[in-house]
Amino acid sequence: MSRWLIATMTSVLFIALVIAVTGFEALLADVEVISQPDATPYLGPSMVVGAAVVVFLATAVGARDGNSGVTALVAAATVYLVMLGVGAVGYALVRSDLTELLVFPAGYALGPFVVGSVVVALLSVLGGIAAARHQERTASTTAPGADPARSDRAIPGDEPAGR
């Protein structure tokens, strides 16, 4: 698999996990994802899509080189800023009020939706990079032209007929 396919799968996994985590938060803690009643139903999903783009790029770049832990931490910090930025701009456009560019991030900076998404992004990027690097290692240890499904170990009764 290419690192771009692994990055795509990691982004889709990120979106699915954010939906699951926010659903459990809403169910168990009785909190709304976006508490403003005049916000559009697209504000939360647009925040998640912006974060998924960050997860995609971080996984694709981190799978190639660099420290996976640092890449995941940078991705988590970027997801935090992107989610707050997209939410602030989106809500400011809905309200036609520039003060929401400061008020919205202040209200959601430590909210469960944003913090939970940051944790999920951190874990997703770490897992995606680990999967890409593992796949790369196993592909590079296989000799060119060899069948990767066959093992190098001898299986009793599987010797060639000429022995």
XYZ file of N, CA and C in Angstrom:
489
model
N 0.835 -1.183 0.000
C 0.000 0.000 0.000
C 0.877 1.241 0.000
N 0.400 2.242 -0.672
C 1.155 3.488 -0.691
C 0.860 4.289 0.577
N 1.736 5.209 0.875
C 1.529 6.032 2.069
C 0.317 6.926 1.904
N -0.055 7.253 0.659
C -1.236 8.088 0.434
C -2.514 7.307 0.755
N -2.527 6.032 0.428
C -3.686 5.206 0.764
C -3.787 5.022 2.277
N -2.661 4.815 2.928
C -2.667 4.687 4.389
C -3.110 5.999 5.022
N -2.665 7.138 4.474
C -3.095 8.440 4.992
C -4.592 8.648 4.800
N -5.127 8.192 3.680
C -6.570 8.304 3.439
C -7.350 7.444 4.424
N -6.888 6.226 4.618
C -7.576 5.342 5.565
C -7.483 5.886 6.990
N -6.351 6.500 7.334
C -6.200 7.097 8.656
C -7.155 8.265 8.835
N -7.339 9.065 7.804
C -8.271 10.194 7.881
C -9.709 9.720 8.036
N -10.074 8.690 7.318
C -11.427 8.140 7.442
C -11.631 7.552 8.837
N -10.616 6.864 9.336
C -10.685 6.337 10.697
C -10.824 7.472 11.708
N -10.089 8.548 11.496
C -10.181 9.707 12.379
C -11.610 10.253 12.419
N -12.220 10.417 11.255
C -13.586 10.940 11.201
C -14.545 10.002 11.927
N -14.407 8.704 11.700
C -15.294 7.738 12.353
C -15.114 7.750 13.872
N -13.864 7.849 14.326
C -13.622 7.877 15.771
C -14.124 9.166 16.411
N -14.008 10.288 15.710
C -14.529 11.546 16.254
C -16.050 11.464 16.386
N -16.699 10.886 15.396
C -18.155 10.721 15.486
C -18.512 9.840 16.684
N -17.778 8.758 16.860
C -18.049 7.854 17.983
C -17.776 8.526 19.324
N -16.648 9.203 19.434
C -16.282 9.848 20.704
C -17.276 10.950 21.054
N -17.620 11.784 20.093
C -18.573 12.863 20.396
C -19.965 12.315 20.681
N -20.305 11.198 20.061
C -21.591 10.575 20.376
C -21.640 10.079 21.811
N -20.564 9.437 22.259
C -20.514 8.987 23.651
C -20.453 10.157 24.618
N -19.734 11.217 24.254
C -19.703 12.406 25.112
C -21.096 12.996 25.261
N -21.815 13.095 24.155
C -23.158 13.658 24.195
C -24.111 12.763 24.985
N -23.930 11.470 24.856
C -24.812 10.536 25.542
C -24.525 10.467 27.036
N -23.270 10.314 27.388
C -22.915 10.099 28.790
C -22.820 11.395 29.601
N -22.288 12.446 29.007
C -22.096 13.690 29.757
C -23.210 14.703 29.499
N -24.102 14.388 28.578
C -25.221 15.254 28.237
C -24.738 16.650 27.843
N -23.773 16.693 26.918
C -23.274 17.956 26.389
C -23.527 18.005 24.881
N -23.753 19.195 24.391
C -23.934 19.393 22.959
C -22.570 19.595 22.304
N -22.429 19.134 21.096
C -21.182 19.320 20.373
C -20.977 20.808 20.110
N -21.952 21.441 19.508
C -21.966 22.892 19.296
C -23.194 23.417 20.022
N -22.978 24.205 21.055
C -24.095 24.595 21.925
C -24.865 25.818 21.443
N -24.351 26.562 20.492
C -25.076 27.732 20.003
C -26.280 27.286 19.174
N -27.479 27.760 19.531
C -28.668 27.310 18.801
C -28.753 27.880 17.386
N -28.078 28.989 17.123
C -28.167 29.577 15.792
C -27.053 29.113 14.851
N -26.205 28.215 15.309
C -25.157 27.671 14.445
C -25.780 26.697 13.450
N -25.207 26.630 12.272
C -25.735 25.707 11.267
C -25.346 24.277 11.637
N -26.049 23.296 11.105
C -25.673 21.906 11.391
C -24.376 21.497 10.696
N -23.816 22.375 9.894
C -22.585 22.064 9.170
C -21.334 22.570 9.875
N -21.489 23.278 10.979
C -20.332 23.856 11.645
C -19.431 22.775 12.251
N -20.002 21.862 13.015
C -19.214 20.773 13.606
C -18.570 19.883 12.559
N -19.332 19.416 11.554
C -18.710 18.593 10.513
C -17.622 19.319 9.729
N -17.774 20.622 9.509
C -16.718 21.341 8.795
C -15.454 21.436 9.646
N -15.612 21.534 10.947
C -14.450 21.525 11.839
C -13.736 20.175 11.767
N -14.507 19.106 11.724
C -13.924 17.757 11.663
C -13.251 17.514 10.315
N -13.837 17.999 9.242
C -13.222 17.821 7.919
C -11.903 18.590 7.839
N -11.868 19.793 8.390
C -10.614 20.538 8.437
C -9.547 19.790 9.217
N -9.945 19.185 10.326
C -9.002 18.397 11.119
C -8.575 17.134 10.375
N -9.480 16.539 9.609
C -9.144 15.329 8.851
C -8.110 15.628 7.770
N -8.159 16.817 7.201
C -7.144 17.204 6.217
C -5.769 17.266 6.887
N -5.729 17.797 8.101
C -4.466 17.857 8.842
C -3.966 16.449 9.138
N -4.856 15.566 9.554
C -4.475 14.175 9.842
C -3.946 13.499 8.579
N -4.599 13.733 7.467
C -4.155 13.157 6.190
C -2.740 13.607 5.853
N -2.512 14.915 5.886
C -1.195 15.442 5.516
C -0.110 15.015 6.500
N -0.432 15.014 7.785
C 0.560 14.614 8.788
C 0.929 13.144 8.635
N -0.043 12.304 8.348
C 0.248 10.881 8.175
C 1.066 10.642 6.917
N 0.714 11.317 5.832
C 1.443 11.124 4.580
C 2.881 11.617 4.688
N 3.080 12.766 5.318
C 4.429 13.310 5.456
C 5.208 12.529 6.513
N 4.573 12.204 7.623
C 5.253 11.503 8.704
C 5.620 10.081 8.356
N 4.883 9.466 7.440
C 5.191 8.093 7.049
C 6.485 8.032 6.250
N 6.827 9.125 5.645
C 8.018 9.136 4.804
C 9.293 9.270 5.619
N 9.317 10.226 6.528
C 10.514 10.440 7.336
C 10.149 11.224 8.581
N 11.088 11.317 9.490
C 10.883 12.087 10.702
C 10.488 11.223 11.884
N 10.423 11.864 13.027
C 10.050 11.205 14.267
C 8.528 11.127 14.342
N 7.993 9.947 14.490
C 6.535 9.792 14.478
C 5.877 10.465 15.681
N 6.530 10.460 16.829
C 5.965 11.107 18.008
C 5.872 12.608 17.845
N 6.916 13.212 17.322
C 6.902 14.658 17.099
C 5.878 15.016 16.028
N 5.816 14.214 14.972
C 4.838 14.457 13.911
C 3.421 14.385 14.459
N 3.146 13.412 15.314
C 1.805 13.274 15.894
C 1.489 14.438 16.826
N 2.456 14.897 17.603
C 2.227 16.048 18.481
C 1.979 17.329 17.689
N 2.747 17.527 16.642
C 2.531 18.700 15.787
C 1.170 18.608 15.104
N 0.804 17.427 14.665
C -0.510 17.238 14.041
C -1.633 17.519 15.040
N -1.478 17.069 16.277
C -2.502 17.310 17.289
C -2.639 18.805 17.581
N -1.518 19.499 17.686
C -1.573 20.947 17.921
C -2.201 21.670 16.733
N -1.887 21.217 15.536
C -2.461 21.834 14.341
C -3.956 21.543 14.242
N -4.367 20.333 14.601
C -5.792 19.993 14.615
C -6.534 20.902 15.593
N -5.943 21.149 16.734
C -6.541 22.041 17.733
C -6.769 23.427 17.142
N -5.746 23.973 16.520
C -5.852 25.318 15.950
C -6.810 25.364 14.758
N -6.769 24.339 13.917
C -7.642 24.311 12.742
C -9.105 24.189 13.160
N -9.382 23.331 14.126
C -10.773 23.181 14.564
C -11.308 24.487 15.140
N -10.526 25.127 15.982
C -10.974 26.394 16.552
C -11.077 27.479 15.481
N -10.140 27.497 14.541
C -10.169 28.491 13.474
C -11.350 28.321 12.540
N -11.598 27.087 12.112
C -12.729 26.824 11.218
C -14.043 27.120 11.930
N -14.144 26.725 13.192
C -15.354 27.013 13.953
C -15.573 28.499 14.148
N -14.510 29.228 14.437
C -14.636 30.675 14.650
C -15.049 31.392 13.370
N -14.404 31.048 12.272
C -14.745 31.695 11.003
C -16.161 31.317 10.579
N -16.509 30.044 10.713
C -17.854 29.610 10.337
C -18.934 30.273 11.160
N -18.730 30.345 12.458
C -19.753 30.956 13.314
C -19.787 32.467 13.141
N -18.644 33.083 12.883
C -18.635 34.528 12.620
C -19.374 34.844 11.330
N -19.263 33.971 10.331
C -20.012 34.166 9.091
C -21.509 33.986 9.306
N -21.881 33.022 10.122
C -23.301 32.794 10.401
C -23.903 33.980 11.135
N -23.187 34.483 12.111
C -23.689 35.602 12.925
C -23.423 36.963 12.303
N -22.554 37.031 11.304
C -22.122 38.303 10.708
C -21.572 39.234 11.779
N -20.738 38.666 12.635
C -20.194 39.402 13.769
C -18.734 39.014 13.930
N -17.840 39.981 13.755
C -16.411 39.696 13.837
C -15.938 39.371 15.245
N -16.676 39.767 16.255
C -16.249 39.448 17.621
C -16.303 37.950 17.896
N -17.074 37.232 17.108
C -17.145 35.776 17.283
C -15.830 35.099 16.919
N -14.962 35.799 16.181
C -13.642 35.239 15.882
C -12.823 35.048 17.147
N -13.141 35.797 18.195
C -12.461 35.639 19.487
C -13.321 34.904 20.506
N -14.619 35.129 20.456
C -15.506 34.553 21.467
C -15.696 33.045 21.255
N -15.878 32.623 20.013
C -16.108 31.199 19.750
C -14.927 30.334 20.194
N -13.683 30.659 19.805
C -12.562 29.817 20.274
C -12.400 29.841 21.783
N -12.710 30.958 22.411
C -12.592 31.028 23.871
C -13.591 30.093 24.542
N -14.746 29.918 23.957
C -15.763 29.041 24.543
C -15.515 27.567 24.298
N -14.806 27.240 23.228
C -14.602 25.832 22.865
C -13.172 25.346 23.047
N -12.286 26.200 23.509
C -10.872 25.837 23.611
C -10.643 24.613 24.489
N -11.380 24.489 25.572
C -11.243 23.337 26.463
C -12.488 22.456 26.475
N -13.330 22.612 25.464
C -14.550 21.816 25.376
C -14.258 20.380 24.988
N -15.147 19.468 25.323
C -14.903 18.047 25.048
C -14.833 17.712 23.560
N -15.530 18.469 22.728
C -15.508 18.196 21.285
C -14.117 18.430 20.712
N -13.525 19.559 21.020
C -12.218 19.900 20.467
C -11.120 19.062 21.120
N -11.147 18.945 22.428
C -10.106 18.194 23.129
C -10.175 16.704 22.756
N -11.358 16.155 22.675
C -11.501 14.757 22.264
C -11.007 14.528 20.848
N -11.261 15.472 19.965
C -10.789 15.350 18.587
C -9.274 15.436 18.504
N -8.680 16.250 19.347
C -7.219 16.367 19.364
C -6.590 15.052 19.823
N -7.157 14.441 20.841
C -6.626 13.158 21.326
C -6.780 12.080 20.261
N -7.928 12.059 19.598
C -8.143 11.082 18.533
C -7.171 11.326 17.385
N -6.902 12.589 17.053
C -5.951 12.903 15.986
C -4.551 12.420 16.343
N -4.150 12.646 17.580
C -2.826 12.197 18.035
C -2.684 10.688 17.869
N -3.664 9.955 18.342
C -3.604 8.493 18.256
C -3.719 7.998 16.819
N -4.531 8.651 16.017
C -4.692 8.234 14.623
C -3.413 8.439 13.823
N -2.781 9.587 14.002
C -1.543 9.857 13.267
C -0.441 8.898 13.712
N -0.335 8.657 15.008
C 0.661 7.685 15.490
C 0.425 6.307 14.877
N -0.813 5.865 14.890
C -1.140 4.554 14.330
C -0.943 4.496 12.832
N -1.315 5.542 12.131
C -1.141 5.572 10.679
C 0.320 5.551 10.267
N 1.136 6.329 10.972
C 2.568 6.338 10.659
C 3.191 4.987 10.994
N 2.796 4.407 12.115
C 3.328 3.092 12.489
C 2.939 2.037 11.457
N 1.709 2.081 10.980
C 1.269 1.116 9.974
C 2.021 1.304 8.658
N 2.224 2.546 8.263
C 2.942 2.805 7.007
C 4.393 2.361 7.096
N 5.020 2.639 8.218
C 6.423 2.239 8.367
C 6.573 0.725 8.484
N 5.631 0.076 9.147
C 5.676 -1.384 9.243
C 5.498 -1.996 7.860
N 4.571 -1.486 7.106
C 4.337 -1.996 5.761
C 5.558 -1.762 4.885
N 6.204 -0.625 5.046
C 7.402 -0.328 4.270
C 8.563 -1.264 4.639
N 8.704 -1.539 5.945
C 9.768 -2.449 6.392
C 9.548 -3.855 5.869
N 8.335 -4.340 5.945
C 8.076 -5.707 5.488
C 8.191 -5.805 3.976
N 7.875 -4.750 3.248
C 8.011 -4.782 1.792
C 9.463 -4.713 1.379
N 10.294 -4.012 2.162
C 11.703 -3.888 1.789
C 12.516 -5.129 2.153
N 12.045 -5.946 3.090
C 12.786 -7.156 3.452
C 12.527 -8.290 2.475
N 11.498 -8.194 1.675
C 11.199 -9.211 0.686
C 12.089 -8.986 -0.531
N 12.691 -10.037 -1.014
C 13.573 -9.931 -2.178
C 12.754 -9.571 -3.410
N 13.345 -8.794 -4.311
C 12.620 -8.442 -5.537
C 12.319 -9.691 -6.358
N 11.122 -9.808 -6.813
C 10.714 -10.942 -7.617
C 10.292 -12.155 -6.812
N 10.455 -12.105 -5.480
C 10.065 -13.248 -4.651
C 8.586 -13.143 -4.308
N 8.016 -14.278 -4.039
C 6.615 -14.315 -3.654
C 6.517 -14.012 -2.161
N 5.928 -12.863 -1.771
C 5.891 -12.522 -0.346
C 5.000 -13.439 0.479
N 4.156 -14.217 -0.185
C 3.276 -15.113 0.554
C 4.012 -16.375 1.016
N 5.116 -16.689 0.353
C 5.870 -17.883 0.727
C 6.873 -17.541 1.807
N 7.025 -18.436 2.736
C 7.967 -18.243 3.830
C 9.325 -18.797 3.446
N 10.379 -18.268 4.072
C 11.726 -18.772 3.828
C 11.998 -20.056 4.601
N 11.148 -20.396 5.550
C 11.365 -21.601 6.346
C 10.949 -22.834 5.554
N 11.686 -23.886 5.756
C 11.361 -25.140 5.077
C 10.192 -25.815 5.775
N 9.273 -26.282 4.993
C 8.114 -26.999 5.513
C 8.316 -28.478 5.186
N 8.232 -29.365 6.187
C 8.446 -30.775 5.918
C 7.476 -31.283 4.841
N 8.034 -32.005 3.892
C 7.212 -32.554 2.825
C 7.022 -31.589 1.683
N 7.664 -30.404 1.743
C 7.479 -29.407 0.712
C 8.771 -29.202 -0.084
N 9.687 -30.209 -0.060
C 10.930 -30.104 -0.784
C 10.685 -30.364 -2.256
N 11.562 -29.821 -3.084
C 11.425 -30.123 -4.521
C 11.619 -31.613 -4.783
N 11.092 -32.111 -5.862
C 11.083 -33.534 -6.165
C 12.469 -34.084 -6.448
N 13.448 -33.276 -6.793
C 14.783 -33.756 -7.147
C 15.660 -34.071 -5.947
N 15.255 -33.921 -4.748
C 16.120 -34.152 -3.586
C 16.030 -35.530 -3.107
